[in-house]
mmCIF file of C-alpha atoms in Angstrom:
data_model
loop_
_atom_site.group_PDB
_atom_site.id
_atom_site.type_symbol
_atom_site.label_atom_id
_atom_site.label_comp_id
_atom_site.label_asym_id
_atom_site.label_seq_id
_atom_site.Cartn_x
_atom_site.Cartn_y
_atom_site.Cartn_z
ATOM 1 C CA MET A 253 -8.342 33.916 -19.896
ATOM 2 C CA LYS A 254 -9.622 36.326 -17.513
ATOM 3 C CA ALA A 255 -12.848 34.679 -17.302
ATOM 4 C CA VAL A 256 -10.632 31.558 -15.983
ATOM 5 C CA LEU A 257 -9.014 33.484 -13.440
ATOM 6 C CA THR A 258 -12.257 34.700 -12.222
ATOM 7 C CA ILE A 259 -13.900 31.181 -11.810
ATOM 8 C CA ILE A 260 -10.526 29.664 -10.162
ATOM 9 C CA LYS A 261 -11.236 33.090 -8.048
ATOM 10 C CA LYS A 262 -14.770 31.810 -6.683
ATOM 11 C CA GLU A 263 -13.713 28.491 -5.884
ATOM 12 C CA PHE A 264 -10.545 29.169 -4.015
ATOM 13 C CA ARG A 265 -13.145 31.998 -2.007
ATOM 14 C CA ARG A 266 -15.362 29.074 -1.691
ATOM 15 C CA PHE A 267 -12.850 26.498 -0.778
ATOM 16 C CA PHE A 268 -10.150 28.808 1.441
ATOM 17 C CA GLY A 269 -12.951 30.852 3.076
ATOM 18 C CA ASP A 270 -13.962 27.447 5.142
ATOM 19 C CA LYS A 271 -11.781 27.167 8.076
ATOM 20 C CA ARG A 272 -13.601 23.463 8.634
ATOM 21 C CA LEU A 273 -13.123 23.156 5.328
ATOM 22 C CA ILE A 274 -9.362 23.973 5.127
ATOM 23 C CA PHE A 275 -8.482 21.226 8.232
ATOM 24 C CA THR A 276 -10.889 18.569 6.716
ATOM 25 C CA THR A 277 -9.358 18.813 3.306
ATOM 26 C CA ILE A 278 -5.756 19.510 3.647
ATOM 27 C CA LEU A 279 -4.830 19.231 6.914
ATOM 28 C CA LEU A 280 -6.779 15.817 8.426
ATOM 29 C CA PRO A 281 -5.142 13.495 5.344
ATOM 30 C CA GLY A 282 -2.043 13.716 6.169
ATOM 31 C CA ILE A 283 -2.133 14.119 10.537
ATOM 32 C CA VAL A 284 -4.197 11.107 10.319
ATOM 33 C CA LEU A 285 -2.423 9.350 7.901
ATOM 34 C CA PHE A 286 0.419 9.437 10.301
ATOM 35 C CA ALA A 287 -1.109 8.679 13.427
ATOM 36 C CA VAL A 288 -2.524 4.943 11.509
ATOM 37 C CA TYR A 289 0.601 4.282 10.141
ATOM 38 C CA SER A 290 2.529 5.428 13.097
ATOM 39 C CA ALA A 291 0.154 3.705 15.563
ATOM 40 C CA LEU A 292 0.661 0.398 13.012
ATOM 41 C CA GLY A 293 4.566 0.388 13.219
ATOM 42 C CA ALA A 294 4.001 0.576 17.060
ATOM 43 C CA VAL A 295 1.257 -2.832 17.266
ATOM 44 C CA PHE A 296 4.161 -4.472 14.893
ATOM 45 C CA ALA A 297 6.522 -3.809 16.887
ATOM 46 C CA ASN A 298 4.456 -5.288 20.136
ATOM 47 C CA LEU A 299 3.505 -7.928 18.615
ATOM 48 C CA MET A 300 7.477 -9.344 17.147
ATOM 49 C CA GLN A 301 8.255 -8.328 20.968
ATOM 50 C CA ASP A 302 5.074 -10.647 22.340
ATOM 51 C CA THR A 303 5.940 -13.546 20.323
ATOM 52 C CA ALA A 304 5.833 -16.764 22.708
ATOM 53 C CA VAL A 305 8.404 -19.031 22.277
ATOM 54 C CA PRO A 306 6.773 -22.191 20.928
ATOM 55 C CA ALA A 307 6.834 -25.297 23.393
ATOM 56 C CA ALA A 308 7.297 -28.541 22.395
ATOM 57 C CA TYR A 309 7.482 -32.349 24.570
ATOM 58 C CA VAL A 310 11.178 -33.691 23.261
ATOM 59 C CA ARG A 311 11.410 -37.683 23.179
ATOM 60 C CA ASN A 312 14.563 -39.138 23.324
ATOM 61 C CA MET A 313 16.187 -36.002 22.637
ATOM 62 C CA PRO A 314 19.644 -36.679 21.762
ATOM 63 C CA ASP A 315 23.257 -34.685 22.582
ATOM 64 C CA SER A 316 23.267 -32.981 18.619
ATOM 65 C CA MET A 317 20.037 -31.958 19.023
ATOM 66 C CA SER A 318 19.758 -30.277 22.238
ATOM 67 C CA GLN A 319 20.983 -27.075 22.262
ATOM 68 C CA LYS A 320 19.557 -26.527 18.815
ATOM 69 C CA ILE A 321 16.089 -27.024 19.693
ATOM 70 C CA GLY A 322 16.516 -25.355 23.425
ATOM 71 C CA ALA A 323 17.878 -21.861 21.348
ATOM 72 C CA VAL A 324 14.084 -22.283 20.182
ATOM 73 C CA PHE A 325 11.648 -23.832 21.864
ATOM 74 C CA ASP A 326 9.995 -24.384 25.164
ATOM 75 C CA VAL A 327 11.269 -27.919 25.428
ATOM 76 C CA ARG A 328 8.952 -29.767 28.430
ATOM 77 C CA ALA A 329 10.144 -32.108 30.232
ATOM 78 C CA ASP A 330 7.240 -33.125 32.434
ATOM 79 C CA ASP A 331 6.251 -36.705 33.007
ATOM 80 C CA VAL A 332 2.883 -36.597 30.172
ATOM 81 C CA SER A 333 2.035 -39.446 27.761
ATOM 82 C CA ASP A 334 2.302 -39.194 24.028
ATOM 83 C CA GLU A 335 -1.559 -39.198 23.834
ATOM 84 C CA ASP A 336 -1.921 -36.459 26.624
ATOM 85 C CA VAL A 337 0.654 -34.626 24.683
ATOM 86 C CA LYS A 338 -1.436 -34.794 21.431
ATOM 87 C CA SER A 339 -4.263 -34.071 23.084
ATOM 88 C CA MET A 340 -2.698 -30.480 24.910
ATOM 89 C CA ILE A 341 -1.424 -30.157 21.011
ATOM 90 C CA SER A 342 -5.249 -30.350 19.947
ATOM 91 C CA GLU A 343 -6.373 -27.950 22.451
ATOM 92 C CA GLY A 344 -3.273 -25.375 21.672
ATOM 93 C CA ASP A 345 -2.011 -25.510 25.104
ATOM 94 C CA VAL A 346 1.409 -27.102 23.247
ATOM 95 C CA GLN A 347 2.624 -26.935 20.049
ATOM 96 C CA LEU A 348 4.835 -29.850 19.256
ATOM 97 C CA LEU A 349 5.508 -33.256 19.928
ATOM 98 C CA VAL A 350 8.871 -34.335 18.272
ATOM 99 C CA VAL A 351 9.673 -37.988 18.989
ATOM 100 C CA PHE A 352 13.457 -39.112 17.964
ATOM 101 C CA PRO A 353 14.354 -42.998 18.142
ATOM 102 C CA GLU A 354 16.518 -43.993 20.343
ATOM 103 C CA ASN A 355 20.155 -43.294 19.221
ATOM 104 C CA PHE A 356 19.729 -41.150 16.937
ATOM 105 C CA ASP A 357 23.185 -39.971 16.682
ATOM 106 C CA ASP A 358 24.323 -43.591 16.230
ATOM 107 C CA LEU A 359 21.714 -44.062 13.853
ATOM 108 C CA THR A 360 22.826 -41.245 11.573
ATOM 109 C CA VAL A 361 26.076 -42.094 10.935
ATOM 110 C CA ALA A 362 24.980 -45.846 10.166
ATOM 111 C CA VAL A 363 22.697 -47.357 6.843
ATOM 112 C CA ASP A 364 19.696 -47.009 7.860
ATOM 113 C CA VAL A 365 17.864 -44.147 7.892
ATOM 114 C CA PRO A 366 16.384 -42.970 11.120
ATOM 115 C CA GLU A 367 12.632 -41.611 11.312
ATOM 116 C CA VAL A 368 11.943 -38.693 13.480
ATOM 117 C CA SER A 369 8.029 -38.058 14.307
ATOM 118 C CA VAL A 370 6.742 -34.490 14.746
ATOM 119 C CA TYR A 371 2.719 -34.180 15.694
ATOM 120 C CA TYR A 372 1.592 -30.717 15.342
ATOM 121 C CA ASN A 373 -2.138 -28.945 14.484
ATOM 122 C CA SER A 374 -2.005 -27.220 11.327
ATOM 123 C CA ALA A 375 -5.099 -25.256 12.751
ATOM 124 C CA GLU A 376 -3.737 -23.750 14.997
ATOM 125 C CA THR A 377 -1.183 -20.822 13.708
ATOM 126 C CA ALA A 378 1.702 -21.323 16.232
ATOM 127 C CA SER A 379 1.663 -25.043 16.431
ATOM 128 C CA ALA A 380 2.034 -24.616 12.615
ATOM 129 C CA THR A 381 5.028 -22.188 12.913
ATOM 130 C CA ALA A 382 6.477 -24.487 15.468
ATOM 131 C CA TYR A 383 5.899 -27.399 13.110
ATOM 132 C CA SER A 384 8.079 -25.524 10.522
ATOM 133 C CA LEU A 385 10.644 -23.964 12.999
ATOM 134 C CA MET A 386 11.558 -28.038 13.917
ATOM 135 C CA VAL A 387 11.410 -28.722 10.892
ATOM 136 C CA ALA A 388 13.913 -26.136 9.250
ATOM 137 C CA LEU A 389 15.937 -27.427 12.203
ATOM 138 C CA LEU A 390 16.141 -30.889 11.641
ATOM 139 C CA ASP A 391 16.911 -30.330 7.605
ATOM 140 C CA ALA A 392 19.703 -27.713 9.065
ATOM 141 C CA HIS A 393 21.105 -31.080 11.433
ATOM 142 C CA GLU A 394 20.779 -33.422 8.261
ATOM 143 C CA GLN A 395 23.019 -31.175 5.926
ATOM 144 C CA ASP A 396 25.552 -30.874 8.821
ATOM 145 C CA ILE A 397 25.559 -34.647 9.531
ATOM 146 C CA ALA A 398 25.891 -35.454 5.418
ATOM 147 C CA ASN A 399 27.803 -32.110 4.736
ATOM 148 C CA VAL A 400 29.019 -31.975 1.275
ATOM 149 C CA PHE A 401 29.667 -28.411 0.727
ATOM 150 C CA ASP A 402 28.846 -24.842 2.300
ATOM 151 C CA ILE A 403 26.714 -22.389 1.151
ATOM 152 C CA ASN A 404 28.034 -18.905 2.021
ATOM 153 C CA SER A 405 29.583 -20.032 5.454
ATOM 154 C CA GLY A 406 32.324 -17.664 5.326
ATOM 155 C CA SER A 407 32.597 -14.584 7.079
ATOM 156 C CA ASP A 408 31.803 -12.588 4.704
ATOM 157 C CA VAL A 409 28.698 -10.373 3.522
ATOM 158 C CA TYR A 410 27.304 -12.050 0.728
ATOM 159 C CA ASP A 411 23.932 -9.721 1.017
ATOM 160 C CA LEU A 412 24.960 -6.925 -1.436
ATOM 161 C CA ALA A 413 21.792 -4.555 -1.024
ATOM 162 C CA ASP A 414 22.849 -1.503 1.356
ATOM 163 C CA GLY A 415 20.028 0.315 3.006
ATOM 164 C CA SER A 416 19.017 2.483 0.646
ATOM 165 C CA ASP A 417 18.639 -0.445 -1.691
ATOM 166 C CA VAL A 418 16.396 -1.638 0.630
ATOM 167 C CA SER A 419 14.741 1.585 1.473
ATOM 168 C CA MET A 420 13.593 2.000 -2.378
ATOM 169 C CA THR A 421 12.149 -1.308 -2.421
ATOM 170 C CA VAL A 422 10.152 -0.680 0.139
ATOM 171 C CA LEU A 423 8.627 2.590 -0.950
ATOM 172 C CA SER A 424 8.745 1.241 -4.820
ATOM 173 C CA MET A 425 5.656 -1.152 -3.704
ATOM 174 C CA VAL A 426 4.149 0.958 -0.731
ATOM 175 C CA VAL A 427 3.936 4.480 -2.458
ATOM 176 C CA PRO A 428 2.301 4.266 -5.322
ATOM 177 C CA MET A 429 -1.128 2.566 -3.910
ATOM 178 C CA VAL A 430 -1.026 4.367 -1.069
ATOM 179 C CA LEU A 431 -0.337 7.431 -2.972
ATOM 180 C CA ILE A 432 -2.932 7.091 -6.009
ATOM 181 C CA MET A 433 -6.017 6.104 -3.176
ATOM 182 C CA LEU A 434 -4.825 9.531 -1.415
ATOM 183 C CA LEU A 435 -5.103 12.046 -4.754
ATOM 184 C CA LEU A 436 -8.085 10.273 -5.334
ATOM 185 C CA SER A 437 -9.733 10.872 -2.024
ATOM 186 C CA GLY A 438 -8.621 14.477 -1.940
ATOM 187 C CA CYS A 439 -9.928 14.968 -5.561
ATOM 188 C CA VAL A 440 -13.451 13.251 -4.707
ATOM 189 C CA ALA A 441 -13.877 15.536 -1.197
ATOM 190 C CA VAL A 442 -13.303 18.765 -3.502
ATOM 191 C CA VAL A 443 -14.842 18.287 -6.523
ATOM 192 C CA LEU A 444 -18.095 16.337 -5.897
ATOM 193 C CA GLU A 445 -19.228 19.142 -3.682
ATOM 194 C CA SER A 446 -18.136 22.044 -6.138
ATOM 195 C CA ILE A 447 -20.253 20.634 -9.216
ATOM 196 C CA ALA A 448 -23.338 17.984 -7.827
ATOM 197 C CA GLY A 449 -23.298 20.108 -4.811
ATOM 198 C CA GLU A 450 -24.317 23.056 -6.771
ATOM 199 C CA LYS A 451 -26.791 21.526 -8.785
ATOM 200 C CA GLU A 452 -27.698 20.156 -5.767
ATOM 201 C CA ARG A 453 -28.558 23.759 -3.953
ATOM 202 C CA GLY A 454 -29.436 25.161 -7.295
ATOM 203 C CA THR A 455 -27.080 27.779 -7.363
ATOM 204 C CA ILE A 456 -25.397 26.413 -10.584
ATOM 205 C CA ALA A 457 -27.642 28.185 -12.976
ATOM 206 C CA THR A 458 -26.322 31.912 -11.627
ATOM 207 C CA ILE A 459 -23.007 30.446 -13.192
ATOM 208 C CA LEU A 460 -24.555 29.238 -16.287
ATOM 209 C CA VAL A 461 -25.823 32.108 -16.809
ATOM 210 C CA THR A 462 -22.894 34.450 -16.426
ATOM 211 C CA PRO A 463 -21.345 35.533 -20.318
ATOM 212 C CA VAL A 464 -18.400 33.421 -19.294
ATOM 213 C CA GLY A 465 -18.164 30.613 -21.702
ATOM 214 C CA ARG A 466 -18.817 27.047 -20.669
ATOM 215 C CA GLY A 467 -15.271 25.852 -22.079
ATOM 216 C CA LYS A 468 -13.428 28.514 -20.177
ATOM 217 C CA LEU A 469 -15.824 27.658 -16.978
ATOM 218 C CA ALA A 470 -14.968 23.847 -16.862
ATOM 219 C CA VAL A 471 -11.333 24.448 -17.519
ATOM 220 C CA GLY A 472 -11.789 27.196 -14.895
ATOM 221 C CA LYS A 473 -13.034 24.970 -12.635
ATOM 222 C CA ILE A 474 -10.577 21.921 -13.049
ATOM 223 C CA LEU A 475 -7.909 24.176 -12.682
ATOM 224 C CA ALA A 476 -9.384 25.480 -9.230
ATOM 225 C CA LEU A 477 -10.131 21.928 -8.020
ATOM 226 C CA SER A 478 -6.713 20.181 -9.492
ATOM 227 C CA VAL A 479 -4.952 22.940 -6.508
ATOM 228 C CA VAL A 480 -6.780 22.198 -3.943
ATOM 229 C CA ALA A 481 -6.732 18.122 -4.517
ATOM 230 C CA VAL A 482 -3.009 18.379 -5.257
ATOM 231 C CA LEU A 483 -2.585 20.782 -1.309
ATOM 232 C CA SER A 484 -4.360 17.387 -0.126
ATOM 233 C CA GLY A 485 -2.068 14.825 -1.641
ATOM 234 C CA ILE A 486 0.857 16.936 -0.279
ATOM 235 C CA SER A 487 -0.598 16.925 2.892
ATOM 236 C CA SER A 488 -1.118 13.013 3.085
ATOM 237 C CA PHE A 489 2.377 12.278 1.004
ATOM 238 C CA ILE A 490 4.028 14.682 3.885
ATOM 239 C CA GLY A 491 2.000 12.249 6.371
ATOM 240 C CA LEU A 492 3.048 8.944 4.521
ATOM 241 C CA ILE A 493 6.551 9.996 4.014
ATOM 242 C CA ALA A 494 6.732 10.550 8.071
ATOM 243 C CA SER A 495 5.050 7.911 9.411
ATOM 244 C CA LEU A 496 7.005 4.941 7.443
ATOM 245 C CA PRO A 497 10.463 5.124 9.993
ATOM 246 C CA ASN A 498 7.795 4.257 12.631
ATOM 247 C CA LEU A 499 5.900 1.609 10.308
ATOM 248 C CA LEU A 500 9.038 -0.156 9.376
ATOM 249 C CA GLY A 501 10.814 0.615 12.807
ATOM 250 C CA GLY A 502 11.096 -3.509 13.514
ATOM 251 C CA MET A 503 12.870 -3.399 9.820
ATOM 252 C CA ASP A 504 16.582 -3.400 10.021
ATOM 253 C CA VAL A 505 16.452 -1.821 6.422
ATOM 254 C CA GLY A 506 18.682 1.755 7.099
ATOM 255 C CA PHE A 507 15.597 3.929 6.004
ATOM 256 C CA SER A 508 16.305 6.652 4.442
ATOM 257 C CA LEU A 509 15.139 9.538 1.787
ATOM 258 C CA ALA A 510 18.214 11.088 1.190
ATOM 259 C CA VAL A 511 18.978 8.827 -1.809
ATOM 260 C CA TYR A 512 16.555 10.634 -3.677
ATOM 261 C CA GLY A 513 17.704 13.695 -6.133
ATOM 262 C CA ALA A 514 16.320 16.221 -6.440
ATOM 263 C CA ALA A 515 15.313 15.626 -10.176
ATOM 264 C CA ASP A 516 13.456 12.321 -8.062
ATOM 265 C CA TYR A 517 10.946 14.828 -6.174
ATOM 266 C CA ILE A 518 10.712 17.337 -9.235
ATOM 267 C CA GLY A 519 9.807 14.361 -11.648
ATOM 268 C CA LEU A 520 7.093 12.611 -8.911
ATOM 269 C CA PHE A 521 5.686 16.152 -8.447
ATOM 270 C CA LEU A 522 4.818 16.625 -11.475
ATOM 271 C CA VAL A 523 3.269 13.145 -12.175
ATOM 272 C CA VAL A 524 1.163 14.128 -8.961
ATOM 273 C CA ILE A 525 -0.259 17.543 -10.807
ATOM 274 C CA SER A 526 -1.075 15.394 -14.097
ATOM 275 C CA THR A 527 -2.620 12.255 -12.051
ATOM 276 C CA VAL A 528 -4.919 14.940 -10.385
ATOM 277 C CA LEU A 529 -5.590 16.827 -12.730
ATOM 278 C CA VAL A 530 -6.781 13.511 -14.813
ATOM 279 C CA LEU A 531 -8.946 12.737 -11.445
ATOM 280 C CA VAL A 532 -10.138 16.126 -11.249
ATOM 281 C CA SER A 533 -11.178 16.226 -15.242
ATOM 282 C CA LEU A 534 -13.164 12.535 -14.778
ATOM 283 C CA LEU A 535 -14.693 13.530 -11.214
ATOM 284 C CA ALA A 536 -16.331 16.777 -12.735
ATOM 285 C CA ILE A 537 -17.910 14.589 -15.429
ATOM 286 C CA ILE A 538 -19.769 12.537 -13.144
ATOM 287 C CA SER A 539 -20.167 14.931 -10.395
ATOM 288 C CA ALA A 540 -21.639 16.881 -13.594
ATOM 289 C CA TYR A 541 -23.639 14.023 -15.052
ATOM 290 C CA ALA A 542 -24.953 12.765 -11.245
ATOM 291 C CA LYS A 543 -28.211 14.747 -10.025
ATOM 292 C CA SER A 544 -26.812 14.910 -6.478
ATOM 293 C CA VAL A 545 -24.072 14.372 -4.269
ATOM 294 C CA LYS A 546 -24.915 11.320 -2.838
ATOM 295 C CA GLU A 547 -25.779 10.433 -6.511
ATOM 296 C CA ALA A 548 -22.281 11.393 -7.138
ATOM 297 C CA ASN A 549 -20.502 9.258 -4.404
ATOM 298 C CA GLY A 550 -22.407 6.308 -5.750
ATOM 299 C CA LEU A 551 -21.031 6.297 -9.605
ATOM 300 C CA ILE A 552 -17.159 6.451 -8.281
ATOM 301 C CA ALA A 553 -16.976 3.420 -6.996
ATOM 302 C CA PRO A 554 -15.803 2.176 -10.173
ATOM 303 C CA VAL A 555 -13.128 5.086 -10.304
ATOM 304 C CA MET A 556 -12.361 4.026 -7.236
ATOM 305 C CA ILE A 557 -11.696 0.518 -8.017
ATOM 306 C CA ILE A 558 -9.379 1.028 -11.531
ATOM 307 C CA ALA A 559 -7.529 2.939 -9.303
ATOM 308 C CA VAL A 560 -6.685 0.287 -6.908
ATOM 309 C CA ILE A 561 -6.379 -1.899 -9.695
ATOM 310 C CA CYS A 562 -3.776 0.403 -11.043
ATOM 311 C CA SER A 563 -1.916 0.890 -7.854
ATOM 312 C CA LEU A 564 -2.046 -3.116 -7.596
ATOM 313 C CA VAL A 565 -0.439 -3.604 -10.897
ATOM 314 C CA SER A 566 2.575 -1.309 -10.076
ATOM 315 C CA MET A 567 3.737 -3.709 -7.050
ATOM 316 C CA PHE A 568 4.385 -6.519 -9.339
ATOM 317 C CA VAL A 569 5.348 -5.158 -12.588
ATOM 318 C CA THR A 570 9.445 -5.142 -12.776
ATOM 319 C CA ALA A 571 10.033 -3.806 -16.036
ATOM 320 C CA PRO A 572 6.509 -2.692 -17.466
ATOM 321 C CA PRO A 573 6.659 -2.036 -21.233
ATOM 322 C CA LEU A 574 6.354 1.419 -22.482
ATOM 323 C CA GLY A 575 2.872 0.356 -23.866
ATOM 324 C CA LEU A 576 1.365 0.536 -20.081
ATOM 325 C CA TYR A 577 2.539 3.835 -19.631
ATOM 326 C CA PHE A 578 -0.277 4.954 -22.016
ATOM 327 C CA ILE A 579 -3.418 4.408 -20.187
ATOM 328 C CA PRO A 580 -4.139 7.156 -17.152
ATOM 329 C CA VAL A 581 -3.541 6.588 -14.095
ATOM 330 C CA LEU A 582 -1.843 3.544 -14.689
ATOM 331 C CA ASN A 583 0.976 5.023 -16.102
ATOM 332 C CA SER A 584 1.415 7.636 -12.818
ATOM 333 C CA ALA A 585 1.500 4.470 -10.457
ATOM 334 C CA LEU A 586 4.025 2.995 -12.943
ATOM 335 C CA CYS A 587 6.050 6.199 -12.901
ATOM 336 C CA ILE A 588 5.669 6.664 -9.019
ATOM 337 C CA SER A 589 6.988 3.209 -8.020
ATOM 338 C CA ALA A 590 9.904 3.633 -10.943
ATOM 339 C CA ILE A 591 10.743 6.726 -9.135
ATOM 340 C CA MET A 592 10.563 4.981 -5.664
ATOM 341 C CA SER A 593 12.728 2.103 -7.058
ATOM 342 C CA GLY A 594 15.939 4.517 -8.250
ATOM 343 C CA ALA A 595 14.493 3.878 -12.047
ATOM 344 C CA PHE A 596 13.530 7.014 -13.425
ATOM 345 C CA GLY A 597 13.145 6.809 -16.736
ATOM 346 C CA VAL A 598 12.843 10.246 -19.145
ATOM 347 C CA VAL A 599 10.816 8.537 -22.204
ATOM 348 C CA PRO A 600 8.288 6.828 -19.299
ATOM 349 C CA PHE A 601 8.097 10.078 -17.823
ATOM 350 C CA LEU A 602 7.164 11.773 -21.135
ATOM 351 C CA ILE A 603 4.691 9.798 -22.395
ATOM 352 C CA THR A 604 2.851 9.600 -18.604
ATOM 353 C CA ALA A 605 2.964 13.286 -18.728
ATOM 354 C CA GLY A 606 1.604 13.981 -22.431
ATOM 355 C CA VAL A 607 -1.001 10.957 -22.714
ATOM 356 C CA ASN A 608 -2.207 12.746 -19.193
ATOM 357 C CA ILE A 609 -2.364 16.090 -20.130
ATOM 358 C CA ALA A 610 -3.905 14.927 -23.706
ATOM 359 C CA CYS A 611 -6.254 13.157 -21.501
ATOM 360 C CA THR A 612 -7.151 16.206 -19.153
ATOM 361 C CA ALA A 613 -7.856 18.065 -22.377
ATOM 362 C CA LEU A 614 -10.419 15.369 -24.180
ATOM 363 C CA LEU A 615 -12.387 15.662 -20.451
ATOM 364 C CA ALA A 616 -12.632 19.176 -20.178
ATOM 365 C CA VAL A 617 -13.707 19.628 -23.635
ATOM 366 C CA LEU A 618 -16.370 16.908 -22.759
ATOM 367 C CA LEU A 619 -17.186 18.615 -19.657
ATOM 368 C CA GLY A 620 -18.047 22.416 -21.450
ATOM 369 C CA VAL A 621 -20.023 19.882 -23.820
ATOM 370 C CA MET A 622 -21.665 18.513 -20.743
ATOM 371 C CA PHE A 623 -22.233 22.070 -19.177
ATOM 372 C CA ASN A 624 -23.593 23.284 -22.350
ATOM 373 C CA SER A 625 -26.598 20.579 -22.207
ATOM 374 C CA GLU A 626 -29.480 22.215 -19.939
ATOM 375 C CA ARG A 627 -30.924 18.299 -19.683
ATOM 376 C CA ILE A 628 -27.910 17.165 -18.152
ATOM 377 C CA MET A 629 -26.739 20.783 -16.082
ATOM 378 C CA PHE A 630 -30.997 20.809 -14.766
ATOM 379 C CA ASN A 631 -31.948 17.346 -14.404
ATOM 380 C CA ARG A 632 -34.582 17.573 -17.569
ATOM 381 C CA ALA A 633 -35.586 14.456 -18.881
#
């Protein structure tokens, strides 16, 4: 145990003794994440405010539709031919040309079905959007004319989801992917330099010739690097949570973190710890195998792809079977998603923690074996 603590202290001195490394690894990720997500929220809000009212030429405007269409569209009354309007639609200057038959309101009560022509440009986003709005208005008007039954037409509130439910749904989709990727980036920042960097500089030999067992050296490295990676992950997580109100500012979802209790935060923290242990152990093996930091950066690409896939899967699997919790990284993403959605389960959490710890132990043993190999550690053919 004393030997492991010695390795941990050495790694801590190397990391915490460099103020620039502390800033770039621990403080900067949270600051950047907060700034980027807040800026995105401001951009989205401006886009929503700056959306122009679609312009439309309407021929033979019926009295029954004039108020509805005028509330959504900029109805042009210029004396322009239909062909010229179609040319304007093709050029993107106008979004729609709507041609109602004469006496539309009289025809709707007759046996004959009148035809409404709506010309638009599907290659132009504004025109395509305007077309969808007009079709929705016409569909609604058709239902008003031939109204057989109404849906949710009373004064009651029919959507029973409150602000906390919506907040938890949004977080369950956003947090797993972002948090997993932030944890991985934090691990990459500290692990590759610690092992591959020492191999590249030749200082790894000094450590290997000490009387410390190679297995203890592997455990010490993993634990020390995990602490640093967790600090980086916590910083990123704080930045993410702090920026979400700004990012979701345009959505009236009643965003609040008060819906989560102490058990949720403790479970989330333990999942993060176990996930970092797995990622650090895996990256440590890649770093020990690589001859340089540059080569190690190239070898971690498959790990990053797998992490992205696992994070994406957690967004679409609503009721995952217990078997998925035996897959490292994927189990962590599923657990984080469950915690954020308010569906925290003890059994999936215990499986995730147990699998991650067992996986870390196996990877630590493999790293110790690699430390014992002079061919790998000294890049000998």
